[in-house]
Amino acid sequence: MGTIINYIEEYGDYTFSEKPFGEVDSLILCQFAYLKFDGLVPGVDDDAPPVSIRQVFENRDYDNLYGDERYREKNTELFLAMVHSRRFGSLKINYYVNQIELEKETQFSAVTFQPDEELYYIAYRGTDETIVGWKEDLNLAFSEPVPGQLMSVEYLEKSAGKIGKPFYMGGHSKGGNFAVYAAMNCRQDIQDNIVIIFNHDGPGFRPEVREKGQFDKIENRIRQTVPHSSMVGMLLSSERNYRVVESRNFGLAQHDPYSWLIEKDNFQIVKQIYSGRMFVDTTINDWILSLNQEQMRIFVDTLYDVVKASEADNLIDFTANWKRSIQGIMSAIKNVDADTTKTMNDIMKALFEMLSQHTKEELQGKKKHGRHRHPVHNSRK
């Protein structure tokens, strides 16, 4: 069993004409999209030719790619494996966008890859290490689109309009959500050119968001993959044809693409998400859908304000200086007004009541059907 880096080492000598583009290649490009291409790759509004992966590698500002300290070592290893392979060594990169707007609570980044002359891939970056990026993840529980989702549509129409040919698209985490949202809300001529939308453990949408978009027109082109203990990818998910990938990590750490296991030239697939994880995911989704817009907004805004009170700008600093972070959080909790405190208590009470109800139903189901329960299968093998 290997990882995406081992996959490149094993199959990097194959071109895409020799070995067609697949799910693992998609995850590699989605992880590659996390790198900071600022100043290295032309923007989507620039009238400039793409740069090659080799040009990026030889640029004097090459080290700026690794702004995310969490994955610096692994991202460096990934980049070097890609640049020295036949499969990705001719990769061209263009139309890079990276916007962080604190006032709008928006973190949006996308880039377009061209692995060979006839293959294009539009990749949306997932949540980076910024606190504002984490807040935008929480905002996805709202029915109205977040700014990043609107940006994803604008970017798709600009980038795909310049490509003018069939293309793949996708993203990991929030990037997967953006890819699906853009696909179901873009112009018809752009939508017709989409080959496959890869959603790697990205959250779904509230029912009203899917209904407003053209979800039914793209649904059969979505390829969703989630790890064995997925939480993010199962959030508000309506997709039932997902494939479950084994991971070398445990719990929430399985969200890390570098932990996903590769068997030969594809993901190591298992039949189901852990039953305990599925139980929690279902409870959280039911709870989110039971809250009205105002309750959800109060919950998210209060949680964000409390975390922001730690004075950390990013999640790396937040966890590295956890003692100071906790002190800031405790001070912030004391300053929450009485009405908000009551609302938060009611919201959390609703969650625990729903959890208790689901637990009773689960136990009743086990008694009724005996110890052997039917597993939760994904329908696409």
mmCIF file of C-alpha atoms in Angstrom:
data_model
loop_
_atom_site.group_PDB
_atom_site.id
_atom_site.type_symbol
_atom_site.label_atom_id
_atom_site.label_comp_id
_atom_site.label_asym_id
_atom_site.label_seq_id
_atom_site.Cartn_x
_atom_site.Cartn_y
_atom_site.Cartn_z
ATOM 1 C CA MET A 1 0.000 0.000 0.000
ATOM 2 C CA GLY A 2 1.267 3.446 -0.877
ATOM 3 C CA THR A 3 0.276 7.100 -1.053
ATOM 4 C CA ILE A 4 -0.107 9.594 -3.900
ATOM 5 C CA ILE A 5 3.662 10.152 -3.799
ATOM 6 C CA ASN A 6 4.306 6.414 -4.135
ATOM 7 C CA TYR A 7 1.832 6.383 -7.036
ATOM 8 C CA ILE A 8 3.938 8.940 -8.926
ATOM 9 C CA GLU A 9 7.095 6.985 -8.181
ATOM 10 C CA GLU A 10 5.463 3.779 -9.465
ATOM 11 C CA TYR A 11 3.532 5.111 -12.475
ATOM 12 C CA GLY A 12 5.324 8.375 -13.204
ATOM 13 C CA ASP A 13 6.898 6.974 -16.380
ATOM 14 C CA TYR A 14 3.484 6.558 -18.016
ATOM 15 C CA THR A 15 2.115 9.444 -20.060
ATOM 16 C CA PHE A 16 -1.629 10.135 -20.024
ATOM 17 C CA SER A 17 -1.960 8.625 -23.481
ATOM 18 C CA GLU A 18 -0.401 5.425 -22.128
ATOM 19 C CA LYS A 19 -2.360 5.444 -18.859
ATOM 20 C CA PRO A 20 -5.604 7.491 -18.868
ATOM 21 C CA PHE A 21 -6.310 10.210 -16.308
ATOM 22 C CA GLY A 22 -8.012 8.874 -13.172
ATOM 23 C CA GLU A 23 -9.120 9.560 -9.596
ATOM 24 C CA VAL A 24 -5.638 9.354 -8.099
ATOM 25 C CA ASP A 25 -4.298 11.830 -10.685
ATOM 26 C CA SER A 26 -7.154 14.140 -9.734
ATOM 27 C CA LEU A 27 -6.282 13.992 -6.026
ATOM 28 C CA ILE A 28 -2.635 14.744 -6.865
ATOM 29 C CA LEU A 29 -3.599 17.891 -8.791
ATOM 30 C CA CYS A 30 -6.020 18.962 -6.046
ATOM 31 C CA GLN A 31 -3.263 18.663 -3.435
ATOM 32 C CA PHE A 32 -0.866 20.468 -5.793
ATOM 33 C CA ALA A 33 -3.405 23.329 -5.923
ATOM 34 C CA TYR A 34 -2.705 24.005 -2.219
ATOM 35 C CA LEU A 35 0.741 25.360 -3.130
ATOM 36 C CA LYS A 36 1.147 29.150 -3.191
ATOM 37 C CA PHE A 37 1.693 30.086 -6.841
ATOM 38 C CA ASP A 38 1.545 33.853 -6.149
ATOM 39 C CA GLY A 39 3.988 35.669 -8.423
ATOM 40 C CA LEU A 40 4.883 32.417 -10.186
ATOM 41 C CA VAL A 41 1.811 31.692 -12.331
ATOM 42 C CA PRO A 42 -0.252 34.139 -14.481
ATOM 43 C CA GLY A 43 -3.640 35.212 -13.184
ATOM 44 C CA VAL A 44 -6.982 34.385 -14.769
ATOM 45 C CA ASP A 45 -7.312 37.984 -16.019
ATOM 46 C CA ASP A 46 -3.774 38.112 -17.411
ATOM 47 C CA ASP A 47 -3.229 37.705 -21.130
ATOM 48 C CA ALA A 48 -0.199 35.502 -20.624
ATOM 49 C CA PRO A 49 0.890 32.009 -21.671
ATOM 50 C CA PRO A 50 1.020 29.226 -19.067
ATOM 51 C CA VAL A 51 4.208 28.398 -17.220
ATOM 52 C CA SER A 52 5.603 24.907 -17.026
ATOM 53 C CA ILE A 53 6.167 23.023 -13.795
ATOM 54 C CA ARG A 54 9.863 23.104 -14.679
ATOM 55 C CA GLN A 55 9.805 26.936 -14.893
ATOM 56 C CA VAL A 56 8.211 27.107 -11.451
ATOM 57 C CA PHE A 57 10.837 24.727 -10.105
ATOM 58 C CA GLU A 58 13.662 26.862 -11.517
ATOM 59 C CA ASN A 59 12.189 30.184 -10.359
ATOM 60 C CA ARG A 60 14.241 31.946 -7.680
ATOM 61 C CA ASP A 61 11.061 32.354 -5.591
ATOM 62 C CA TYR A 62 10.378 28.610 -5.732
ATOM 63 C CA ASP A 63 10.514 28.193 -1.952
ATOM 64 C CA ASN A 64 7.526 30.545 -1.563
ATOM 65 C CA LEU A 65 5.335 27.694 -2.796
ATOM 66 C CA TYR A 66 5.402 26.100 0.618
ATOM 67 C CA GLY A 67 3.611 28.707 2.694
ATOM 68 C CA ASP A 68 1.527 26.094 4.497
ATOM 69 C CA GLU A 69 3.892 24.738 7.147
ATOM 70 C CA ARG A 70 1.600 21.814 7.940
ATOM 71 C CA TYR A 71 2.508 20.026 4.728
ATOM 72 C CA ARG A 72 5.798 21.646 3.724
ATOM 73 C CA GLU A 73 7.757 18.393 3.789
ATOM 74 C CA LYS A 74 5.099 16.339 2.001
ATOM 75 C CA ASN A 75 4.305 19.074 -0.520
ATOM 76 C CA THR A 76 7.988 19.417 -1.339
ATOM 77 C CA GLU A 77 8.237 15.668 -1.842
ATOM 78 C CA LEU A 78 5.127 15.734 -4.037
ATOM 79 C CA PHE A 79 6.417 18.600 -6.193
ATOM 80 C CA LEU A 80 9.805 16.967 -6.735
ATOM 81 C CA ALA A 81 8.184 13.655 -7.639
ATOM 82 C CA MET A 82 5.926 15.413 -10.148
ATOM 83 C CA VAL A 83 8.585 17.568 -11.809
ATOM 84 C CA HIS A 84 10.921 14.602 -12.319
ATOM 85 C CA SER A 85 8.239 12.290 -13.758
ATOM 86 C CA ARG A 86 7.156 11.841 -17.371
ATOM 87 C CA ARG A 87 3.510 11.886 -16.289
ATOM 88 C CA PHE A 88 3.542 15.347 -14.699
ATOM 89 C CA GLY A 89 6.902 16.689 -15.886
ATOM 90 C CA SER A 90 5.300 18.529 -18.837
ATOM 91 C CA LEU A 91 2.505 20.022 -16.718
ATOM 92 C CA LYS A 92 1.514 23.590 -17.635
ATOM 93 C CA ILE A 93 -0.043 25.945 -15.085
ATOM 94 C CA ASN A 94 -2.187 29.036 -15.686
ATOM 95 C CA TYR A 95 -5.086 31.225 -14.520
ATOM 96 C CA TYR A 96 -4.100 31.328 -10.853
ATOM 97 C CA VAL A 97 -6.322 33.160 -8.380
ATOM 98 C CA ASN A 98 -5.738 33.549 -4.647
ATOM 99 C CA GLN A 99 -7.965 35.919 -2.692
ATOM 100 C CA ILE A 100 -8.293 36.294 1.061
ATOM 101 C CA GLU A 101 -10.806 38.955 2.084
ATOM 102 C CA LEU A 102 -11.164 39.182 5.842
ATOM 103 C CA GLU A 103 -14.127 41.584 5.662
ATOM 104 C CA LYS A 104 -16.114 39.173 3.484
ATOM 105 C CA GLU A 105 -14.813 36.147 5.392
ATOM 106 C CA THR A 106 -13.601 34.680 2.113
ATOM 107 C CA GLN A 107 -10.637 32.530 1.183
ATOM 108 C CA PHE A 108 -10.713 31.519 -2.478
ATOM 109 C CA SER A 109 -8.071 30.034 -4.708
ATOM 110 C CA ALA A 110 -8.166 28.182 -8.014
ATOM 111 C CA VAL A 111 -5.738 27.241 -10.745
ATOM 112 C CA THR A 112 -5.902 25.532 -14.141
ATOM 113 C CA PHE A 113 -3.573 22.675 -15.034
ATOM 114 C CA GLN A 114 -2.752 21.252 -18.445
ATOM 115 C CA PRO A 115 -1.038 17.859 -17.962
ATOM 116 C CA ASP A 116 -0.768 17.300 -21.724
ATOM 117 C CA GLU A 117 -1.891 18.963 -24.961
ATOM 118 C CA GLU A 118 -5.472 17.676 -24.833
ATOM 119 C CA LEU A 119 -6.035 17.409 -21.073
ATOM 120 C CA TYR A 120 -7.208 20.302 -18.883
ATOM 121 C CA TYR A 121 -8.049 20.283 -15.179
ATOM 122 C CA ILE A 122 -9.569 23.176 -13.206
ATOM 123 C CA ALA A 123 -8.689 22.785 -9.505
ATOM 124 C CA TYR A 124 -10.204 24.602 -6.541
ATOM 125 C CA ARG A 125 -8.143 24.842 -3.375
ATOM 126 C CA GLY A 126 -9.648 23.622 -0.137
ATOM 127 C CA THR A 127 -9.379 25.300 3.229
ATOM 128 C CA ASP A 128 -5.909 26.633 3.971
ATOM 129 C CA GLU A 129 -4.451 27.383 7.382
ATOM 130 C CA THR A 130 -6.216 30.743 7.818
ATOM 131 C CA ILE A 131 -8.899 31.241 10.465
ATOM 132 C CA VAL A 132 -11.070 32.997 7.868
ATOM 133 C CA GLY A 133 -10.873 29.925 5.628
ATOM 134 C CA TRP A 134 -12.131 27.793 8.497
ATOM 135 C CA LYS A 135 -14.999 30.272 9.053
ATOM 136 C CA GLU A 136 -15.995 30.007 5.400
ATOM 137 C CA ASP A 137 -16.219 26.231 5.812
ATOM 138 C CA LEU A 138 -18.747 26.765 8.587
ATOM 139 C CA ASN A 139 -20.680 29.219 6.425
ATOM 140 C CA LEU A 140 -21.355 26.457 3.896
ATOM 141 C CA ALA A 141 -24.169 25.313 6.196
ATOM 142 C CA PHE A 142 -26.179 28.379 5.132
ATOM 143 C CA SER A 143 -28.674 28.230 2.273
ATOM 144 C CA GLU A 144 -27.395 31.360 0.549
ATOM 145 C CA PRO A 145 -24.092 30.999 -1.314
ATOM 146 C CA VAL A 146 -20.885 32.114 0.391
ATOM 147 C CA PRO A 147 -18.697 34.568 -1.599
ATOM 148 C CA GLY A 148 -16.236 31.792 -2.460
ATOM 149 C CA GLN A 149 -18.978 29.767 -4.149
ATOM 150 C CA LEU A 150 -19.952 32.757 -6.285
ATOM 151 C CA MET A 151 -16.278 33.274 -7.139
ATOM 152 C CA SER A 152 -16.042 29.618 -8.149
ATOM 153 C CA VAL A 153 -18.686 30.135 -10.832
ATOM 154 C CA GLU A 154 -17.022 33.304 -12.125
ATOM 155 C CA TYR A 155 -13.640 31.576 -12.239
ATOM 156 C CA LEU A 156 -15.016 28.531 -14.047
ATOM 157 C CA GLU A 157 -16.659 30.613 -16.747
ATOM 158 C CA LYS A 158 -13.492 32.652 -17.295
ATOM 159 C CA SER A 159 -11.036 29.758 -17.270
ATOM 160 C CA ALA A 160 -13.155 27.242 -19.169
ATOM 161 C CA GLY A 161 -14.145 29.972 -21.611
ATOM 162 C CA LYS A 162 -10.472 30.460 -22.449
ATOM 163 C CA ILE A 163 -9.891 26.719 -22.739
ATOM 164 C CA GLY A 164 -12.798 26.247 -25.129
ATOM 165 C CA LYS A 165 -12.496 22.433 -24.952
ATOM 166 C CA PRO A 166 -13.730 19.589 -22.731
ATOM 167 C CA PHE A 167 -12.087 19.622 -19.314
ATOM 168 C CA TYR A 168 -12.012 17.939 -15.911
ATOM 169 C CA MET A 169 -12.491 19.824 -12.655
ATOM 170 C CA GLY A 170 -12.415 19.149 -8.948
ATOM 171 C CA GLY A 171 -11.093 19.925 -5.510
ATOM 172 C CA HIS A 172 -10.332 18.539 -2.076
ATOM 173 C CA SER A 173 -12.347 19.543 1.007
ATOM 174 C CA LYS A 174 -14.037 22.911 0.452
ATOM 175 C CA GLY A 175 -12.491 22.880 -3.033
ATOM 176 C CA GLY A 176 -14.684 19.881 -3.878
ATOM 177 C CA ASN A 177 -17.757 21.815 -2.764
ATOM 178 C CA PHE A 178 -16.720 24.784 -4.922
ATOM 179 C CA ALA A 179 -16.177 22.534 -7.947
ATOM 180 C CA VAL A 180 -19.659 21.002 -7.696
ATOM 181 C CA TYR A 181 -21.278 24.386 -6.977
ATOM 182 C CA ALA A 182 -19.587 26.001 -9.984
ATOM 183 C CA ALA A 183 -20.531 23.100 -12.245
ATOM 184 C CA MET A 184 -24.217 23.254 -11.362
ATOM 185 C CA ASN A 185 -24.463 27.049 -11.639
ATOM 186 C CA CYS A 186 -22.331 27.902 -14.688
ATOM 187 C CA ARG A 187 -23.437 28.747 -18.221
ATOM 188 C CA GLN A 188 -24.819 25.921 -20.341
ATOM 189 C CA ASP A 189 -21.990 26.039 -22.906
ATOM 190 C CA ILE A 190 -19.419 25.675 -20.105
ATOM 191 C CA GLN A 191 -21.420 22.944 -18.393
ATOM 192 C CA ASP A 192 -21.579 20.944 -21.622
ATOM 193 C CA ASN A 193 -17.758 20.776 -21.748
ATOM 194 C CA ILE A 194 -17.362 19.288 -18.254
ATOM 195 C CA VAL A 195 -16.148 15.688 -18.474
ATOM 196 C CA ILE A 196 -15.996 14.736 -14.766
ATOM 197 C CA ILE A 197 -16.243 16.662 -11.476
ATOM 198 C CA PHE A 198 -14.024 15.136 -8.779
ATOM 199 C CA ASN A 199 -15.083 15.866 -5.206
ATOM 200 C CA HIS A 200 -12.469 14.567 -2.780
ATOM 201 C CA ASP A 201 -14.037 14.618 0.702
ATOM 202 C CA GLY A 202 -15.766 17.939 0.105
ATOM 203 C CA PRO A 203 -18.986 18.906 1.939
ATOM 204 C CA GLY A 204 -22.376 18.957 0.238
ATOM 205 C CA PHE A 205 -25.229 21.458 0.160
ATOM 206 C CA ARG A 206 -28.507 22.174 1.818
ATOM 207 C CA PRO A 207 -31.436 20.858 -0.284
ATOM 208 C CA GLU A 208 -32.528 24.363 -1.313
ATOM 209 C CA VAL A 209 -29.077 25.098 -2.760
ATOM 210 C CA ARG A 210 -29.206 22.006 -4.960
ATOM 211 C CA GLU A 211 -32.727 22.892 -6.078
ATOM 212 C CA LYS A 212 -31.725 26.418 -7.116
ATOM 213 C CA GLY A 213 -28.806 25.091 -9.164
ATOM 214 C CA GLN A 214 -28.788 22.583 -11.998
ATOM 215 C CA PHE A 215 -27.606 19.710 -9.829
ATOM 216 C CA ASP A 216 -29.616 17.144 -11.779
ATOM 217 C CA LYS A 217 -27.728 18.034 -14.978
ATOM 218 C CA ILE A 218 -24.303 17.286 -13.512
ATOM 219 C CA GLU A 219 -25.079 14.659 -10.871
ATOM 220 C CA ASN A 220 -24.026 11.696 -13.030
ATOM 221 C CA ARG A 221 -20.663 13.361 -13.707
ATOM 222 C CA ILE A 222 -19.703 13.763 -10.033
ATOM 223 C CA ARG A 223 -17.098 11.341 -8.676
ATOM 224 C CA GLN A 224 -16.991 11.638 -4.892
ATOM 225 C CA THR A 225 -14.339 9.944 -2.792
ATOM 226 C CA VAL A 226 -14.286 10.007 1.007
ATOM 227 C CA PRO A 227 -11.972 8.403 3.560
ATOM 228 C CA HIS A 228 -13.022 5.511 5.794
ATOM 229 C CA SER A 229 -13.890 7.826 8.683
ATOM 230 C CA SER A 230 -15.174 10.825 6.734
ATOM 231 C CA MET A 231 -16.789 13.771 8.464
ATOM 232 C CA VAL A 232 -16.138 16.725 6.132
ATOM 233 C CA GLY A 233 -17.210 14.891 2.979
ATOM 234 C CA MET A 234 -20.398 13.617 4.596
ATOM 235 C CA LEU A 235 -21.472 17.069 5.814
ATOM 236 C CA LEU A 236 -24.799 17.858 4.080
ATOM 237 C CA SER A 237 -23.968 15.214 1.510
ATOM 238 C CA SER A 238 -26.747 13.932 -0.757
ATOM 239 C CA GLU A 239 -24.362 11.878 -2.903
ATOM 240 C CA ARG A 240 -24.840 8.143 -2.424
ATOM 241 C CA ASN A 241 -22.485 6.926 -5.142
ATOM 242 C CA TYR A 242 -19.341 7.854 -3.252
ATOM 243 C CA ARG A 243 -16.345 5.551 -3.032
ATOM 244 C CA VAL A 244 -14.776 4.976 0.374
ATOM 245 C CA VAL A 245 -10.980 5.069 0.490
ATOM 246 C CA GLU A 246 -8.843 3.431 3.152
ATOM 247 C CA SER A 247 -6.533 5.744 5.091
ATOM 248 C CA ARG A 248 -3.448 5.181 7.195
ATOM 249 C CA ASN A 249 -4.668 7.811 9.682
ATOM 250 C CA PHE A 250 -7.435 7.731 12.270
ATOM 251 C CA GLY A 251 -10.507 9.904 12.823
ATOM 252 C CA LEU A 252 -10.517 13.430 11.426
ATOM 253 C CA ALA A 253 -6.861 13.080 10.405
ATOM 254 C CA GLN A 254 -8.096 10.933 7.507
ATOM 255 C CA HIS A 255 -9.103 14.160 5.757
ATOM 256 C CA ASP A 256 -5.407 14.526 4.849
ATOM 257 C CA PRO A 257 -4.952 13.387 1.178
ATOM 258 C CA TYR A 258 -1.461 12.132 1.981
ATOM 259 C CA SER A 259 -3.036 9.508 4.241
ATOM 260 C CA TRP A 260 -5.208 7.962 1.506
ATOM 261 C CA LEU A 261 -3.944 4.544 0.478
ATOM 262 C CA ILE A 262 -3.231 3.470 -3.091
ATOM 263 C CA GLU A 263 -3.379 -0.170 -4.167
ATOM 264 C CA LYS A 264 -1.570 -0.755 -7.454
ATOM 265 C CA ASP A 265 -2.753 2.170 -9.626
ATOM 266 C CA ASN A 266 -5.976 3.126 -7.823
ATOM 267 C CA PHE A 267 -7.384 3.874 -4.391
ATOM 268 C CA GLN A 268 -7.731 1.052 -1.911
ATOM 269 C CA ILE A 269 -11.513 0.881 -1.705
ATOM 270 C CA VAL A 270 -13.503 -0.404 1.273
ATOM 271 C CA LYS A 271 -17.212 -1.147 1.342
ATOM 272 C CA GLN A 272 -18.443 1.316 3.910
ATOM 273 C CA ILE A 273 -17.753 4.238 6.216
ATOM 274 C CA TYR A 274 -17.281 3.161 9.848
ATOM 275 C CA SER A 275 -20.748 2.661 11.334
ATOM 276 C CA GLY A 276 -19.958 4.838 14.361
ATOM 277 C CA ARG A 277 -18.795 7.665 12.104
ATOM 278 C CA MET A 278 -21.877 7.342 9.915
ATOM 279 C CA PHE A 279 -24.067 7.598 13.016
ATOM 280 C CA VAL A 280 -22.404 10.855 14.081
ATOM 281 C CA ASP A 281 -22.464 12.276 10.529
ATOM 282 C CA THR A 282 -26.190 11.592 10.204
ATOM 283 C CA THR A 283 -26.906 13.198 13.563
ATOM 284 C CA ILE A 284 -24.933 16.345 12.730
ATOM 285 C CA ASN A 285 -26.620 16.688 9.338
ATOM 286 C CA ASP A 286 -30.088 16.329 10.837
ATOM 287 C CA TRP A 287 -29.165 18.875 13.488
ATOM 288 C CA ILE A 288 -27.889 21.423 10.950
ATOM 289 C CA LEU A 289 -31.017 21.055 8.819
ATOM 290 C CA SER A 290 -33.216 21.504 11.907
ATOM 291 C CA LEU A 291 -31.783 24.979 12.616
ATOM 292 C CA ASN A 292 -33.204 28.034 10.944
ATOM 293 C CA GLN A 293 -31.005 30.595 9.209
ATOM 294 C CA GLU A 294 -30.767 32.911 12.196
ATOM 295 C CA GLN A 295 -29.849 30.131 14.616
ATOM 296 C CA MET A 296 -27.173 28.831 12.271
ATOM 297 C CA ARG A 297 -25.744 32.304 11.781
ATOM 298 C CA ILE A 298 -25.572 32.961 15.530
ATOM 299 C CA PHE A 299 -23.883 29.601 16.120
ATOM 300 C CA VAL A 300 -21.246 30.108 13.417
ATOM 301 C CA ASP A 301 -20.573 33.785 14.179
ATOM 302 C CA THR A 302 -20.277 33.177 17.921
ATOM 303 C CA LEU A 303 -17.977 30.205 17.469
ATOM 304 C CA TYR A 304 -15.810 32.206 15.058
ATOM 305 C CA ASP A 305 -15.625 35.231 17.376
ATOM 306 C CA VAL A 306 -14.620 33.031 20.278
ATOM 307 C CA VAL A 307 -11.842 31.332 18.287
ATOM 308 C CA LYS A 308 -10.688 34.659 16.814
ATOM 309 C CA ALA A 309 -10.350 35.996 20.349
ATOM 310 C CA SER A 310 -7.319 33.745 20.709
ATOM 311 C CA GLU A 311 -5.505 36.411 18.595
ATOM 312 C CA ALA A 312 -4.208 33.727 16.230
ATOM 313 C CA ASP A 313 -4.364 34.535 12.503
ATOM 314 C CA ASN A 314 -4.160 30.933 11.409
ATOM 315 C CA LEU A 315 -4.827 27.449 12.726
ATOM 316 C CA ILE A 316 -1.121 26.661 12.944
ATOM 317 C CA ASP A 317 -0.547 29.481 15.439
ATOM 318 C CA PHE A 318 -3.795 28.590 17.189
ATOM 319 C CA THR A 319 -2.641 25.047 17.932
ATOM 320 C CA ALA A 320 1.028 25.936 18.470
ATOM 321 C CA ASN A 321 0.163 28.491 21.165
ATOM 322 C CA TRP A 322 -2.726 26.575 22.624
ATOM 323 C CA LYS A 323 -2.347 27.936 26.170
ATOM 324 C CA ARG A 324 -2.681 31.528 24.972
ATOM 325 C CA SER A 325 -5.455 30.473 22.585
ATOM 326 C CA ILE A 326 -7.479 28.873 25.386
ATOM 327 C CA GLN A 327 -7.027 31.952 27.571
ATOM 328 C CA GLY A 328 -8.374 34.146 24.785
ATOM 329 C CA ILE A 329 -11.310 31.824 24.234
ATOM 330 C CA MET A 330 -12.219 31.766 27.929
ATOM 331 C CA SER A 331 -12.169 35.561 28.044
ATOM 332 C CA ALA A 332 -14.342 35.768 24.937
ATOM 333 C CA ILE A 333 -16.941 33.380 26.353
ATOM 334 C CA LYS A 334 -17.381 35.627 29.389
ATOM 335 C CA ASN A 335 -18.110 38.586 27.092
ATOM 336 C CA VAL A 336 -20.887 36.906 25.088
ATOM 337 C CA ASP A 337 -24.161 38.722 25.776
ATOM 338 C CA ALA A 338 -27.019 37.019 27.572
ATOM 339 C CA ASP A 339 -29.321 36.648 24.536
ATOM 340 C CA THR A 340 -26.579 35.015 22.455
ATOM 341 C CA THR A 341 -25.635 32.740 25.344
ATOM 342 C CA LYS A 342 -29.250 31.596 25.651
ATOM 343 C CA THR A 343 -29.487 30.943 21.904
ATOM 344 C CA MET A 344 -26.220 28.981 21.933
ATOM 345 C CA ASN A 345 -27.442 26.921 24.885
ATOM 346 C CA ASP A 346 -30.703 26.161 23.038
ATOM 347 C CA ILE A 347 -28.790 25.177 19.888
ATOM 348 C CA MET A 348 -26.446 22.837 21.763
ATOM 349 C CA LYS A 349 -29.380 21.404 23.722
ATOM 350 C CA ALA A 350 -31.072 20.565 20.410
ATOM 351 C CA LEU A 351 -27.916 18.763 19.259
ATOM 352 C CA PHE A 352 -27.702 16.607 22.381
ATOM 353 C CA GLU A 353 -31.430 15.850 22.258
ATOM 354 C CA MET A 354 -31.095 14.715 18.653
ATOM 355 C CA LEU A 355 -28.044 12.647 19.537
ATOM 356 C CA SER A 356 -29.973 10.989 22.348
ATOM 357 C CA GLN A 357 -32.938 10.261 20.058
ATOM 358 C CA HIS A 358 -30.718 8.773 17.347
ATOM 359 C CA THR A 359 -28.984 6.624 19.957
ATOM 360 C CA LYS A 360 -32.334 5.216 21.115
ATOM 361 C CA GLU A 361 -33.344 4.487 17.510
ATOM 362 C CA GLU A 362 -29.992 2.803 16.876
ATOM 363 C CA LEU A 363 -30.367 0.571 19.921
ATOM 364 C CA GLN A 364 -33.957 -0.294 19.022
ATOM 365 C CA GLY A 365 -32.825 -1.203 15.513
ATOM 366 C CA LYS A 366 -30.129 -3.511 16.858
ATOM 367 C CA LYS A 367 -32.620 -5.261 19.127
ATOM 368 C CA LYS A 368 -35.097 -5.662 16.287
ATOM 369 C CA HIS A 369 -32.644 -6.998 13.711
ATOM 370 C CA GLY A 370 -30.257 -8.779 16.024
ATOM 371 C CA ARG A 371 -26.548 -8.190 16.251
ATOM 372 C CA HIS A 372 -25.970 -8.318 12.479
ATOM 373 C CA ARG A 373 -26.838 -4.983 10.903
ATOM 374 C CA HIS A 374 -26.852 -4.296 7.191
ATOM 375 C CA PRO A 375 -23.761 -2.257 6.265
ATOM 376 C CA VAL A 376 -23.980 1.158 4.630
ATOM 377 C CA HIS A 377 -22.734 0.459 1.126
ATOM 378 C CA ASN A 378 -21.730 2.884 -1.546
ATOM 379 C CA SER A 379 -23.445 1.951 -4.824
ATOM 380 C CA ARG A 380 -20.621 2.473 -7.284
ATOM 381 C CA LYS A 381 -17.816 -0.040 -7.256
#
